[in-house]
CSV table of C-alpha atoms in Angstrom, one decimal:
chain,number,residue,atom,x,y,z
A,177,MET,CA,0.4,-0.1,-0.1
A,178,GLN,CA,1.6,3.4,-1.3
A,179,ARG,CA,1.6,5.8,1.7
A,180,GLY,CA,0.3,9.6,1.0
A,181,ALA,CA,0.8,12.9,1.9
A,182,GLN,CA,-1.9,12.1,5.0
A,183,ASP,CA,0.8,9.2,6.6
A,184,PHE,CA,3.2,11.9,7.4
A,185,LEU,CA,3.8,14.0,9.9
A,186,PRO,CA,2.4,17.3,9.1
A,187,LYS,CA,4.6,20.7,8.1
A,188,SER,CA,2.5,22.0,11.3
A,189,HIS,CA,4.5,19.2,13.4
A,190,LEU,CA,7.5,20.1,11.4
A,191,ASP,CA,7.5,24.0,12.4
A,192,SER,CA,6.8,23.2,15.7
A,193,TYR,CA,9.3,25.7,17.9
A,194,SER,CA,8.8,22.3,20.6
A,195,LEU,CA,10.9,20.4,18.4
A,196,PRO,CA,15.1,20.7,18.3
A,197,ARG,CA,16.3,21.2,15.6
A,198,ALA,CA,18.2,18.3,14.9
A,199,ILE,CA,14.6,15.9,15.7
A,200,LYS,CA,12.9,17.9,13.1
A,201,THR,CA,15.8,17.4,10.5
A,202,VAL,CA,15.3,13.3,11.7
A,203,ILE,CA,12.0,13.7,11.3
A,204,ALA,CA,12.5,15.7,7.6
A,205,LEU,CA,14.8,13.1,6.6
A,206,LYS,CA,12.6,10.1,7.1
A,207,ILE,CA,9.7,11.5,5.7
A,208,ALA,CA,12.1,12.2,2.4
A,209,ALA,CA,13.0,8.7,2.4
A,210,GLU,CA,10.2,7.1,2.4
A,211,ALA,CA,8.0,9.5,0.1
A,212,LEU,CA,10.5,8.9,-2.4
A,213,LEU,CA,9.6,5.1,-2.4
A,214,GLY,CA,6.0,5.6,-2.3
A,215,ASP,CA,3.6,7.5,-5.3
A,216,ARG,CA,5.5,10.3,-6.6
A,217,GLU,CA,2.5,12.7,-7.0
A,218,ARG,CA,1.4,12.3,-3.2
A,219,ALA,CA,5.7,12.5,-2.3
A,220,GLU,CA,5.4,15.6,-3.7
A,221,VAL,CA,3.0,17.0,-1.5
A,222,THR,CA,4.5,15.3,1.5
A,223,LEU,CA,7.9,17.0,0.5
A,224,ASN,CA,6.8,20.8,-0.6
A,225,SER,CA,5.0,20.5,2.7
A,226,ILE,CA,8.7,20.2,4.3
A,227,GLY,CA,8.8,23.7,4.5
A,228,ASP,CA,13.3,22.7,4.0
A,229,GLY,CA,14.5,21.6,0.3
A,230,VAL,CA,14.7,18.4,-0.3
A,231,LEU,CA,17.0,16.4,-3.0
A,232,SER,CA,17.4,13.2,-4.1
A,233,THR,CA,20.3,11.2,-6.3
A,234,ASP,CA,20.4,8.1,-7.4
A,235,LEU,CA,23.7,5.8,-6.7
A,236,GLU,CA,25.8,7.4,-9.6
A,237,GLY,CA,24.8,10.8,-7.4
A,238,LYS,CA,22.5,11.9,-10.3
A,239,ILE,CA,19.7,13.8,-9.4
A,240,THR,CA,16.7,12.6,-9.2
A,241,TYR,CA,14.1,14.7,-7.6
A,242,LEU,CA,14.0,18.4,-6.2
A,243,ASN,CA,10.7,19.9,-4.0
A,244,THR,CA,9.9,23.6,-4.9
A,245,VAL,CA,12.0,24.9,-2.1
A,246,ALA,CA,15.2,23.0,-3.9
A,247,GLU,CA,14.0,24.6,-6.8
A,248,ARG,CA,14.2,28.0,-5.6
A,249,MET,CA,17.1,27.6,-3.4
A,250,THR,CA,19.4,26.7,-6.6
A,251,GLY,CA,17.9,27.9,-9.0
A,252,TRP,CA,17.3,24.6,-10.8
A,253,ARG,CA,13.7,23.7,-12.1
A,254,ARG,CA,12.8,19.9,-11.8
A,255,GLU,CA,13.5,19.2,-14.9
A,256,GLU,CA,16.5,20.8,-15.7
A,257,ALA,CA,18.0,19.4,-13.1
A,258,SER,CA,17.0,15.4,-13.0
A,259,GLY,CA,19.4,13.0,-14.2
A,260,ARG,CA,22.7,15.7,-14.2
A,261,PRO,CA,25.5,15.2,-11.2
A,262,LEU,CA,24.5,16.7,-7.7
A,263,GLY,CA,27.7,19.0,-8.0
A,264,GLU,CA,26.4,20.6,-11.0
A,265,VAL,CA,23.2,21.6,-9.4
A,266,PHE,CA,24.0,22.0,-5.6
A,267,GLN,CA,27.2,23.5,-5.8
A,268,VAL,CA,28.2,24.0,-2.0
A,269,ILE,CA,31.5,26.3,-1.3
A,270,ASP,CA,33.4,27.0,2.3
A,271,LYS,CA,32.2,30.6,3.0
A,272,GLY,CA,36.1,30.6,4.6
A,273,THR,CA,38.3,28.9,2.3
A,274,ARG,CA,35.7,29.3,-1.2
A,275,GLU,CA,36.7,25.8,-1.7
A,276,PRO,CA,34.1,23.2,-2.9
A,277,ALA,CA,32.4,21.7,0.1
A,278,ARG,CA,32.6,17.6,0.3
A,279,ASN,CA,29.4,15.8,-0.9
A,280,PRO,CA,27.3,15.1,1.9
A,281,LEU,CA,25.3,12.2,-0.5
A,282,GLU,CA,28.0,10.2,-1.9
A,283,PHE,CA,29.5,10.9,1.7
A,284,ALA,CA,26.0,9.3,3.1
A,285,VAL,CA,26.0,6.3,0.7
A,286,GLN,CA,29.8,5.5,1.6
A,287,GLN,CA,29.2,5.7,5.5
A,288,ASP,CA,25.8,4.3,5.0
A,289,ARG,CA,24.9,6.6,8.0
A,290,THR,CA,22.9,10.0,7.9
A,291,VAL,CA,25.8,12.9,7.6
A,292,SER,CA,25.4,16.8,7.9
A,293,LEU,CA,27.6,19.6,6.2
A,294,THR,CA,30.5,21.4,8.0
A,295,THR,CA,30.1,24.8,8.9
A,296,ASN,CA,30.5,27.6,6.7
A,297,SER,CA,28.9,26.0,4.3
A,298,MET,CA,27.0,28.4,1.4
A,299,LEU,CA,25.0,27.2,-1.0
A,300,VAL,CA,25.8,28.6,-4.8
A,301,ARG,CA,22.7,29.5,-6.1
A,302,ARG,CA,22.4,28.7,-10.1
A,303,ASP,CA,23.0,33.1,-10.8
A,304,GLY,CA,25.7,32.9,-8.6
A,305,LEU,CA,23.3,34.1,-5.1
A,306,GLU,CA,25.0,32.6,-2.3
A,307,SER,CA,23.2,31.9,1.1
A,308,ALA,CA,24.2,30.3,4.3
A,309,ILE,CA,23.1,26.8,4.3
A,310,GLU,CA,22.5,23.9,7.0
A,311,ASP,CA,22.2,20.1,5.9
A,312,SER,CA,21.7,16.5,6.3
A,313,ALA,CA,22.4,13.6,3.4
A,314,ALA,CA,21.1,10.0,4.6
A,315,PRO,CA,20.8,6.9,2.1
A,316,ILE,CA,17.5,5.9,1.1
A,317,ARG,CA,16.3,1.8,1.1
A,318,ASP,CA,14.1,0.0,-0.7
A,319,HIS,CA,11.5,-2.5,1.4
A,320,GLU,CA,14.6,-4.6,0.9
A,321,GLY,CA,16.8,-2.6,2.3
A,322,ARG,CA,19.2,-2.2,-0.3
A,323,VAL,CA,20.6,1.3,-0.9
A,324,VAL,CA,18.5,2.7,-4.0
A,325,GLY,CA,20.1,6.1,-3.6
A,326,ALA,CA,20.6,9.4,-1.3
A,327,VAL,CA,18.3,12.2,0.1
A,328,LEU,CA,19.3,15.9,1.0
A,329,VAL,CA,17.9,17.9,3.4
A,330,PHE,CA,19.3,22.0,3.8
A,331,ARG,CA,17.4,24.9,5.0
A,332,ASP,CA,18.7,28.3,4.7
A,333,VAL,CA,20.0,29.8,7.6
A,334,GLY,CA,21.2,33.7,6.6
A,335,GLU,CA,18.8,35.1,8.7
A,336,ALA,CA,19.6,32.7,11.8
A,337,GLN,CA,23.0,33.5,11.6
A,338,ALA,CA,22.5,37.3,11.4
A,339,LEU,CA,20.3,37.2,14.3
A,340,ALA,CA,22.5,35.2,16.4
A,341,ARG,CA,25.1,38.2,15.2
A,342,LYS,CA,22.8,40.8,16.3
A,343,MET,CA,22.0,39.0,20.0
A,344,ALA,CA,25.8,38.4,20.2
A,345,HIS,CA,26.6,42.4,19.4
A,346,VAL,CA,23.6,43.2,21.8
A,347,ALA,CA,24.6,41.4,24.9
A,348,GLN,CA,28.5,42.9,24.8
A,349,HIS,CA,28.1,45.8,24.2
A,350,ASP,CA,26.2,49.2,25.6
A,351,PHE,CA,23.3,50.4,24.3
A,352,LEU,CA,23.6,54.2,24.0
A,353,THR,CA,27.6,54.4,23.2
A,354,GLU,CA,28.0,51.0,20.9
A,355,LEU,CA,31.1,50.5,23.0
A,356,PRO,CA,31.8,47.2,24.8
A,357,ASN,CA,30.0,46.8,28.0
A,358,ARG,CA,31.3,45.6,31.2
A,359,MET,CA,31.5,41.8,29.8
A,360,LEU,CA,33.2,41.9,26.9
A,361,LEU,CA,35.9,44.1,28.7
A,362,ASN,CA,36.5,41.2,31.1
A,363,ASP,CA,36.7,38.7,28.5
A,364,ARG,CA,39.0,41.1,26.6
A,365,LEU,CA,40.5,41.8,29.9
A,366,THR,CA,41.1,38.3,30.8
A,367,GLN,CA,42.5,37.2,27.4
A,368,ALA,CA,44.9,39.7,27.4
A,369,VAL,CA,46.2,39.1,30.9
A,370,ALA,CA,47.1,35.9,30.1
A,371,MET,CA,48.8,36.9,27.1
A,372,ALA,CA,50.4,39.5,28.9
A,373,GLU,CA,51.3,36.9,31.4
A,374,ARG,CA,52.7,34.0,29.1
A,375,HIS,CA,55.2,36.5,26.9
A,376,HIS,CA,55.7,38.5,30.3
A,377,THR,CA,54.4,41.4,29.2
A,378,LYS,CA,52.4,44.7,30.6
A,379,LEU,CA,49.1,45.9,30.4
A,380,ALA,CA,47.3,48.9,31.9
A,381,VAL,CA,44.0,49.4,32.9
A,382,LEU,CA,42.5,53.0,32.9
A,383,PHE,CA,39.3,53.4,34.7
A,384,VAL,CA,37.9,57.2,33.4
A,385,ASP,CA,35.0,58.9,35.4
A,386,LEU,CA,33.9,62.3,33.9
A,387,ASP,CA,34.2,65.7,36.5
A,388,LEU,CA,30.5,67.1,37.7
A,389,PHE,CA,29.1,65.1,34.7
A,390,LYS,CA,25.8,65.4,36.6
A,391,THR,CA,25.3,68.5,36.3
A,392,ILE,CA,24.8,69.0,32.8
A,393,ASN,CA,21.9,66.1,33.2
A,394,ASP,CA,20.5,68.3,36.3
A,395,SER,CA,20.4,71.7,34.0
A,396,LEU,CA,20.0,70.5,30.5
A,397,GLY,CA,18.5,67.3,31.1
A,398,HIS,CA,19.2,63.5,30.0
A,399,THR,CA,19.2,63.6,26.7
A,400,ILE,CA,21.3,66.3,26.3
A,401,GLY,CA,23.8,64.3,28.5
A,402,ASP,CA,23.4,60.7,26.1
A,403,GLN,CA,24.2,63.0,23.6
A,404,VAL,CA,27.7,64.4,25.5
A,405,LEU,CA,28.4,60.8,26.3
A,406,GLN,CA,28.0,59.3,22.7
A,407,SER,CA,30.2,62.3,21.6
A,408,ILE,CA,32.7,61.4,24.1
A,409,ALA,CA,32.6,57.9,23.3
A,410,LYS,CA,33.6,58.6,20.2
A,411,ARG,CA,36.4,60.6,20.5
A,412,LEU,CA,38.1,57.9,23.2
A,413,HIS,CA,37.3,55.4,19.9
A,414,GLU,CA,39.4,57.4,17.8
A,415,THR,CA,42.0,58.2,20.0
A,416,LEU,CA,43.1,54.9,20.9
A,417,ARG,CA,44.6,51.8,19.0
A,418,HIS,CA,43.1,49.5,17.4
A,419,THR,CA,44.5,46.7,19.5
A,420,ASP,CA,43.4,49.3,22.9
A,421,THR,CA,39.4,48.5,24.4
A,422,VAL,CA,37.5,51.1,25.4
A,423,SER,CA,34.4,50.1,27.1
A,424,ARG,CA,31.4,51.5,29.1
A,425,GLN,CA,31.0,50.7,32.6
A,426,GLY,CA,27.5,52.8,33.1
A,427,GLY,CA,26.7,56.5,33.5
A,428,ASP,CA,29.7,58.8,33.1
A,429,GLU,CA,32.7,55.8,33.6
A,430,PHE,CA,34.6,54.6,31.1
A,431,VAL,CA,37.0,51.4,31.4
A,432,ILE,CA,39.9,51.3,29.1
A,433,LEU,CA,42.6,48.1,28.4
A,434,LEU,CA,45.8,48.9,27.0
A,435,SER,CA,46.7,45.5,25.9
A,436,GLU,CA,50.5,46.7,24.5
A,437,ILE,CA,52.4,48.8,27.2
A,438,ASP,CA,56.2,48.6,27.8
A,439,ASN,CA,55.4,51.0,31.1
A,440,GLY,CA,53.9,53.1,33.3
A,441,HIS,CA,55.2,56.0,31.8
A,442,GLY,CA,53.1,55.1,28.2
A,443,ALA,CA,49.8,55.0,30.3
A,444,ALA,CA,50.4,57.8,31.7
A,445,LEU,CA,51.3,59.5,27.8
A,446,VAL,CA,47.9,57.8,26.9
A,447,ALA,CA,45.8,59.6,29.7
A,448,GLU,CA,47.3,62.9,28.5
A,449,LYS,CA,45.9,62.2,25.2
A,450,ILE,CA,42.2,61.5,26.5
A,451,PHE,CA,42.3,64.9,28.5
A,452,ALA,CA,43.4,66.9,25.6
A,453,THR,CA,40.7,65.0,23.4
A,454,LEU,CA,38.1,65.3,25.6
A,455,GLY,CA,39.0,68.7,26.7
A,456,ALA,CA,37.6,70.2,23.4
A,457,PRO,CA,34.2,71.7,23.6
A,458,TYR,CA,31.1,69.9,22.5
A,459,MET,CA,28.2,71.8,20.2
A,460,VAL,CA,25.0,69.6,21.5
A,461,GLY,CA,21.8,71.1,20.9
A,462,GLY,CA,23.2,74.5,21.3
A,463,HIS,CA,25.0,74.4,24.0
A,464,GLN,CA,28.4,74.2,24.2
A,465,LEU,CA,30.8,72.6,26.7
A,466,ARG,CA,33.5,71.2,28.3
A,467,VAL,CA,34.1,68.2,30.2
A,468,THR,CA,36.5,67.1,31.9
A,469,ALA,CA,38.1,63.6,33.4
A,470,SER,CA,39.7,61.7,36.6
A,471,ILE,CA,41.4,58.3,35.5
A,472,GLY,CA,42.9,56.3,37.4
A,473,ILE,CA,45.3,53.8,36.1
A,474,SER,CA,46.5,50.4,37.0
A,475,LEU,CA,49.3,48.3,35.6
A,476,TYR,CA,50.0,44.2,34.9
A,477,PRO,CA,51.4,42.6,36.8
A,478,ASP,CA,52.5,45.6,39.3
A,479,HIS,CA,49.0,45.6,40.2
A,480,GLY,CA,47.0,42.8,39.9
A,481,ARG,CA,47.3,40.1,38.4
A,482,GLU,CA,43.1,39.0,37.8
A,483,ALA,CA,41.2,40.9,35.6
A,484,GLU,CA,38.7,41.8,37.9
A,485,GLU,CA,41.2,42.9,40.1
A,486,LEU,CA,42.8,45.2,37.4
A,487,VAL,CA,39.8,47.0,37.2
A,488,HIS,CA,38.9,47.4,40.9
A,489,ASN,CA,42.5,49.0,41.6
A,490,ALA,CA,42.1,51.4,38.7
A,491,ASP,CA,38.7,52.3,40.2
A,492,ILE,CA,40.6,53.2,43.5
A,493,ALA,CA,43.2,55.3,41.9
A,494,MET,CA,40.6,57.2,39.9
A,495,TYR,CA,39.0,58.0,43.4
A,496,LYS,CA,42.1,59.5,44.8
A,497,ALA,CA,42.6,61.4,41.4
A,498,LYS,CA,39.0,62.8,42.2
A,499,LYS,CA,39.7,64.2,45.9
A,500,SER,CA,42.8,65.5,43.9
A,501,GLY,CA,40.8,68.1,42.7
A,502,GLY,CA,39.8,66.2,39.4
A,503,HIS,CA,41.3,66.5,35.7
A,504,CYS,CA,44.1,64.3,36.7
A,505,TYR,CA,45.5,60.6,37.1
A,506,ARG,CA,46.9,58.6,39.4
A,507,PHE,CA,48.4,55.1,39.3
A,508,PHE,CA,46.9,52.4,42.4
A,509,ALA,CA,48.9,52.4,45.1
A,510,GLU,CA,49.0,49.9,48.1
A,511,ALA,CA,48.7,53.1,50.5
């Protein structure tokens, strides 16, 4: 008895977010393999309802079937693709090396098991358009258990990857200034400490706190204050080297990682450079404003050997600069 579309898992089940992607892939492969062994007209209804691209080949690696999603993603109509080698229709390259990726269907038949593409795989459509994909391939067996071909289920993951990158950026950056936040700074500082320890080099942490910034917020409003903070963030980013990290801790506090520094004198020179950069007037909302800052400096390994300790000690040194009248820098000292 032939199996039709009504005998397979409905599309709504496959699209359910309650099912992990890996399970949905296995189900899709099973549906595709079973459907391709049955009535082709009913199989077409089933395979088009999956929502992923589905193609199959014979044992010689020649295309025997594409569903509508596969047609759209490859740029090949089923009638044109039928009988052509898989590599001609399903062109996949590595995103980094630009080299052709391994033939997943051929590997599935050879290994007699379900296999997946390597990460960073890009499908090159017939017209040259590229899309990031993930896929799984499995051998197709007839009712007597003999391998008669292979089936591939694949999907476009470009939007998902872009969303993941965006979410990662949001999680690691300050919403107002777009600078790295406390979490990303800690990660970079931890790596920098490990590198400095390995190579017996130094690094510096500068804790920058704006002087009397509350006056701007209280007198002109937080909107003007936020614009000033954005301007300050831009100036700091443009002033320092690409190997340095400028982060916003919150409020009017910034922490800077100087990952390549020879000594305290070098850190002091950077502090002086920051004073000069921040000292130029700001034109915001029709107001000309001037901002100064107090800076605390800690050095690795002189003032700490852990990321959190270095930031804490730079913070202590910053308060020392504040008590000295502001608009100056101070190094951390145990006393």
